[in-house]
Short mmCIF file of C-alpha atoms and ligand atoms in Angstrom, two decimals:
data_model
loop_
_atom_site.label_atom_id
_atom_site.label_comp_id
_atom_site.label_asym_id
_atom_site.label_seq_id
_atom_site.Cartn_x
_atom_site.Cartn_y
_atom_site.Cartn_z
CA UNK A 1 5.46 1.35 15.99
CA UNK A 2 7.34 1.42 12.91
CA UNK A 3 10.68 -0.14 14.59
CA UNK A 4 8.62 -2.51 15.43
CA UNK A 5 6.28 -3.48 12.20
CA UNK A 6 9.44 -3.31 9.90
CA UNK A 7 11.88 -5.50 12.21
CA UNK A 8 10.03 -7.26 15.22
CA UNK A 9 8.46 -11.03 14.08
CA UNK A 10 4.86 -11.03 15.43
CA UNK A 11 0.71 -12.31 15.00
CA UNK A 12 -0.24 -11.42 11.65
CA UNK A 13 -3.42 -9.90 13.44
CA UNK A 14 -0.74 -7.81 15.51
CA UNK A 15 0.81 -6.69 12.53
CA UNK A 16 -2.62 -5.75 10.78
CA UNK A 17 -4.02 -3.89 14.45
CA UNK A 18 -0.61 -1.91 14.82
CA UNK A 19 -0.96 -0.84 10.83
CA UNK A 20 -4.49 0.64 11.72
CA UNK A 21 -3.54 1.60 14.43
CA UNK A 22 -0.84 3.88 13.28
CA UNK A 23 -3.30 4.63 10.69
CA UNK A 24 -5.92 5.57 12.64
CA UNK A 25 -3.58 8.21 14.51
CA UNK A 26 -2.26 9.65 11.45
CA UNK A 27 -5.91 10.31 10.38
CA UNK A 28 -6.26 11.76 13.32
CA UNK A 29 -3.19 14.08 13.03
CA UNK A 30 -2.11 15.01 9.66
CA UNK A 31 -4.93 13.73 7.06
CA UNK A 32 -8.30 15.11 8.59
CA UNK A 33 -6.75 18.32 9.79
CA UNK A 34 -4.86 18.65 6.32
CA UNK A 35 -8.07 17.96 3.97
CA UNK A 36 -10.77 20.29 6.40
CA UNK A 37 -8.08 22.82 6.03
CA UNK A 38 -8.96 22.21 1.72
CA UNK A 39 -5.37 20.81 1.08
CA UNK A 40 -4.78 18.01 -0.76
CA UNK A 41 -3.11 14.92 0.92
CA UNK A 42 -0.64 13.06 -1.20
CA UNK A 43 0.64 9.74 1.03
CA UNK A 44 2.95 6.93 -0.04
CA UNK A 45 0.85 3.65 0.91
CA UNK A 46 -2.69 3.57 2.36
CA UNK A 47 -5.50 0.96 3.41
CA UNK A 48 -5.57 -0.95 0.05
CA UNK A 49 -1.66 -1.58 1.55
CA UNK A 50 -3.24 -3.54 4.37
CA UNK A 51 -5.47 -5.32 2.31
CA UNK A 52 -2.39 -6.13 -0.07
CA UNK A 53 0.03 -6.73 2.38
CA UNK A 54 -1.66 -8.80 5.66
CA UNK A 55 -4.63 -10.25 3.53
CA UNK A 56 -2.19 -11.65 0.33
CA UNK A 57 0.54 -11.75 2.14
CA UNK A 58 -0.22 -12.90 5.24
CA UNK A 59 -3.51 -14.43 4.65
CA UNK A 60 -5.29 -12.03 7.17
CA UNK A 61 -9.28 -13.00 6.04
CA UNK A 62 -10.66 -9.87 3.85
CA UNK A 63 -13.57 -9.56 6.46
CA UNK A 64 -11.37 -9.16 9.37
CA UNK A 65 -9.21 -5.64 7.51
CA UNK A 66 -13.19 -4.83 6.23
CA UNK A 67 -14.33 -4.52 10.40
CA UNK A 68 -10.93 -2.60 10.43
CA UNK A 69 -11.31 -0.18 7.29
CA UNK A 70 -14.63 0.53 8.78
CA UNK A 71 -13.29 1.02 11.91
CA UNK A 72 -10.50 3.61 11.33
CA UNK A 73 -11.73 5.49 8.17
CA UNK A 74 -15.41 5.27 8.10
CA UNK A 75 -16.43 5.92 5.06
CA UNK A 76 -13.47 8.29 3.92
CA UNK A 77 -11.43 6.85 0.78
CA UNK A 78 -9.23 8.73 -1.26
CA UNK A 79 -10.36 10.08 -4.78
CA UNK A 80 -7.15 8.52 -6.50
CA UNK A 81 -5.38 5.48 -5.84
CA UNK A 82 -2.09 5.42 -8.19
CA UNK A 83 -1.00 1.45 -7.93
CA UNK A 84 2.91 1.57 -9.79
CA UNK A 85 2.49 -1.95 -10.37
CA UNK A 86 6.02 -4.05 -11.70
CA UNK A 87 6.89 -7.81 -12.55
CA UNK A 88 8.49 -9.68 -9.21
CA UNK A 89 11.40 -10.42 -11.80
CA UNK A 90 11.89 -6.33 -12.24
CA UNK A 91 10.92 -5.12 -8.52
CA UNK A 92 14.08 -7.97 -7.05
CA UNK A 93 16.52 -5.83 -9.82
CA UNK A 94 15.25 -3.13 -8.25
CA UNK A 95 15.52 -4.10 -5.04
CA UNK A 96 19.17 -5.46 -5.14
CA UNK A 97 21.20 -2.36 -4.73
CA UNK A 98 19.46 -2.15 -1.11
CA UNK A 99 21.59 -2.55 1.67
CA UNK A 100 19.10 -3.50 4.87
CA UNK A 101 16.02 -5.46 3.54
CA UNK A 102 13.17 -4.84 6.46
CA UNK A 103 11.45 -8.12 7.67
CA UNK A 104 8.80 -7.26 4.67
CA UNK A 105 11.46 -7.09 2.11
CA UNK A 106 13.05 -10.19 3.41
CA UNK A 107 10.18 -11.98 2.39
CA UNK A 108 9.73 -15.10 -0.23
CA UNK A 109 8.82 -14.26 -4.22
CA UNK A 110 5.77 -16.08 -3.52
CA UNK A 111 4.85 -13.75 -0.56
CA UNK A 112 5.19 -10.65 -3.11
CA UNK A 113 3.40 -12.79 -5.70
CA UNK A 114 0.23 -12.92 -3.33
CA UNK A 115 0.26 -9.02 -2.81
CA UNK A 116 1.11 -7.99 -6.54
CA UNK A 117 -2.11 -10.44 -6.81
CA UNK A 118 -4.01 -9.10 -4.04
CA UNK A 119 -3.12 -5.39 -5.25
CA UNK A 120 -4.15 -6.16 -8.30
CA UNK A 121 -7.29 -7.56 -7.11
CA UNK A 122 -8.49 -4.14 -4.90
CA UNK A 123 -7.81 -2.50 -8.79
CA UNK A 124 -10.02 -4.51 -10.34
CA UNK A 125 -12.46 -4.21 -7.60
CA UNK A 126 -12.28 -0.03 -7.59
CA UNK A 127 -11.86 0.79 -11.01
CA UNK A 128 -13.30 3.76 -10.59
CA UNK A 129 -10.52 4.63 -7.62
CA UNK A 130 -7.45 2.65 -8.69
CA UNK A 131 -5.27 3.30 -11.60
CA UNK A 132 -2.92 0.73 -12.27
CA UNK A 133 0.94 2.31 -14.00
CA UNK A 134 2.68 0.06 -15.54
CA UNK A 135 6.32 1.09 -14.34
CA UNK A 136 8.25 -1.39 -15.75
CA UNK A 137 8.83 1.43 -17.84
CA UNK A 138 11.25 4.38 -18.26
CA UNK A 139 10.32 7.27 -15.34
CA UNK A 140 9.87 9.77 -18.66
CA UNK A 141 7.09 7.31 -19.97
CA UNK A 142 5.49 7.20 -16.21
CA UNK A 143 5.44 10.91 -15.83
CA UNK A 144 4.00 11.75 -19.29
CA UNK A 145 0.83 8.78 -17.81
CA UNK A 146 0.95 10.55 -14.40
CA UNK A 147 0.28 14.37 -15.81
CA UNK A 148 -2.49 12.81 -17.59
CA UNK A 149 -4.10 11.13 -14.72
CA UNK A 150 -3.25 14.12 -12.97
CA UNK A 151 -4.34 16.93 -15.20
CA UNK A 152 -7.47 14.44 -15.16
CA UNK A 153 -8.66 15.07 -11.50
N1 ATP B 201 10.66 3.23 -13.94
C1 ATP B 201 12.06 3.54 -13.30
N2 ATP B 201 13.11 2.58 -13.79
C2 ATP B 201 14.36 2.21 -13.38
N3 ATP B 201 14.57 2.37 -11.80
C3 ATP B 201 13.38 2.60 -11.40
C4 ATP B 201 12.62 3.27 -11.86
N4 ATP B 201 11.14 3.64 -10.54
C5 ATP B 201 12.38 3.32 -9.99
N5 ATP B 201 13.51 2.72 -10.05
C6 ATP B 201 14.25 2.63 -9.11
O1 ATP B 201 13.71 1.27 -8.50
C7 ATP B 201 14.39 1.53 -7.05
C8 ATP B 201 12.93 1.06 -5.58
O2 ATP B 201 12.57 2.37 -6.21
P1 ATP B 201 11.26 3.53 -5.17
O3 ATP B 201 12.45 2.97 -4.08
O4 ATP B 201 10.86 5.07 -5.82
O5 ATP B 201 10.24 1.91 -4.74
P2 ATP B 201 8.85 2.35 -3.72
O6 ATP B 201 8.49 1.68 -4.45
O7 ATP B 201 8.92 3.69 -3.57
O8 ATP B 201 9.47 1.21 -2.58
P3 ATP B 201 8.97 0.93 -1.28
O9 ATP B 201 8.52 -0.40 -1.42
O10 ATP B 201 10.07 1.09 -0.35
O11 ATP B 201 7.89 1.83 -1.43
C9 ATP B 201 15.00 2.78 -6.64
O12 ATP B 201 16.40 2.42 -6.47
C10 ATP B 201 15.06 3.71 -8.01
O13 ATP B 201 15.32 4.71 -8.49
C1 LIG B 202 1.46 0.94 5.13
C2 LIG B 202 1.47 -0.57 4.67
C3 LIG B 202 2.88 -1.12 4.56
N1 LIG B 202 3.00 -2.64 4.60
C4 LIG B 202 4.57 -2.94 4.24
C5 LIG B 202 4.68 -2.59 3.37
C6 LIG B 202 6.44 -2.15 3.48
O1 LIG B 202 7.30 -3.39 3.35
C7 LIG B 202 6.71 -1.54 4.70
C8 LIG B 202 7.23 -0.10 5.18
O2 LIG B 202 5.65 0.31 4.49
P1 LIG B 202 6.63 2.19 3.76
O3 LIG B 202 5.51 2.57 3.55
O4 LIG B 202 7.46 1.87 2.86
O5 LIG B 202 6.68 2.43 4.85
O6 LIG B 202 5.53 -2.00 5.28
C9 LIG B 202 2.07 -3.07 5.39
O7 LIG B 202 2.50 -4.28 5.33
N2 LIG B 202 1.12 -2.64 5.33
C10 LIG B 202 0.55 -1.53 5.36
O8 LIG B 202 -0.95 -1.09 5.36
#
């Protein structure tokens, strides 16, 4: 599924459905069993990414994403989401070392501007859950912020 999503052109609704199908499986096989066992779960990207990429980036209606979110995870939400935010210029510089770019990474700058805007909109809609980290700074500066946020959990 990951191979398809990263390399195969497809309808935007197919892309969203596959993202949520993968998420459903991941919830069933990994996340819910871990939470039930009392384990903390740390995930690199979750449903906010679908609102940002499939919603903001590709233009899929938010109402459809909300239906999929409710179907796949009901009211289960992360306790804390860290949004590592950089400008498009910084992200372009940092990506420039990558030799092979996937279907998303090859998108135009306007796509990434819409993705970033959609992420920031999510952060303003859910300020208690989503903390925006200014990630244009050094790793040490970011680490200090993270220690602060995580220790207050
Ligand atoms: N604060 C920073 N200062 C300088 N370089 C950084 C910083 N943070 C990350 N980088 C570099 O930027 C590049 C991209 O970082 P990384 O792969 O962590 O991004 P990512 O957000 O996880 O990417 P993805 O979109 O694949 O999830 C890497 O080469 C990394 O070393
Ligand atoms: C979860 C998720 C991801 N994407 C996009 C964003 C990335 O460019 C690729 C690969 O994701 P990874 O977390 O770096 O492995 O997929 C997306 O468009 N929608 C999503 O929900």
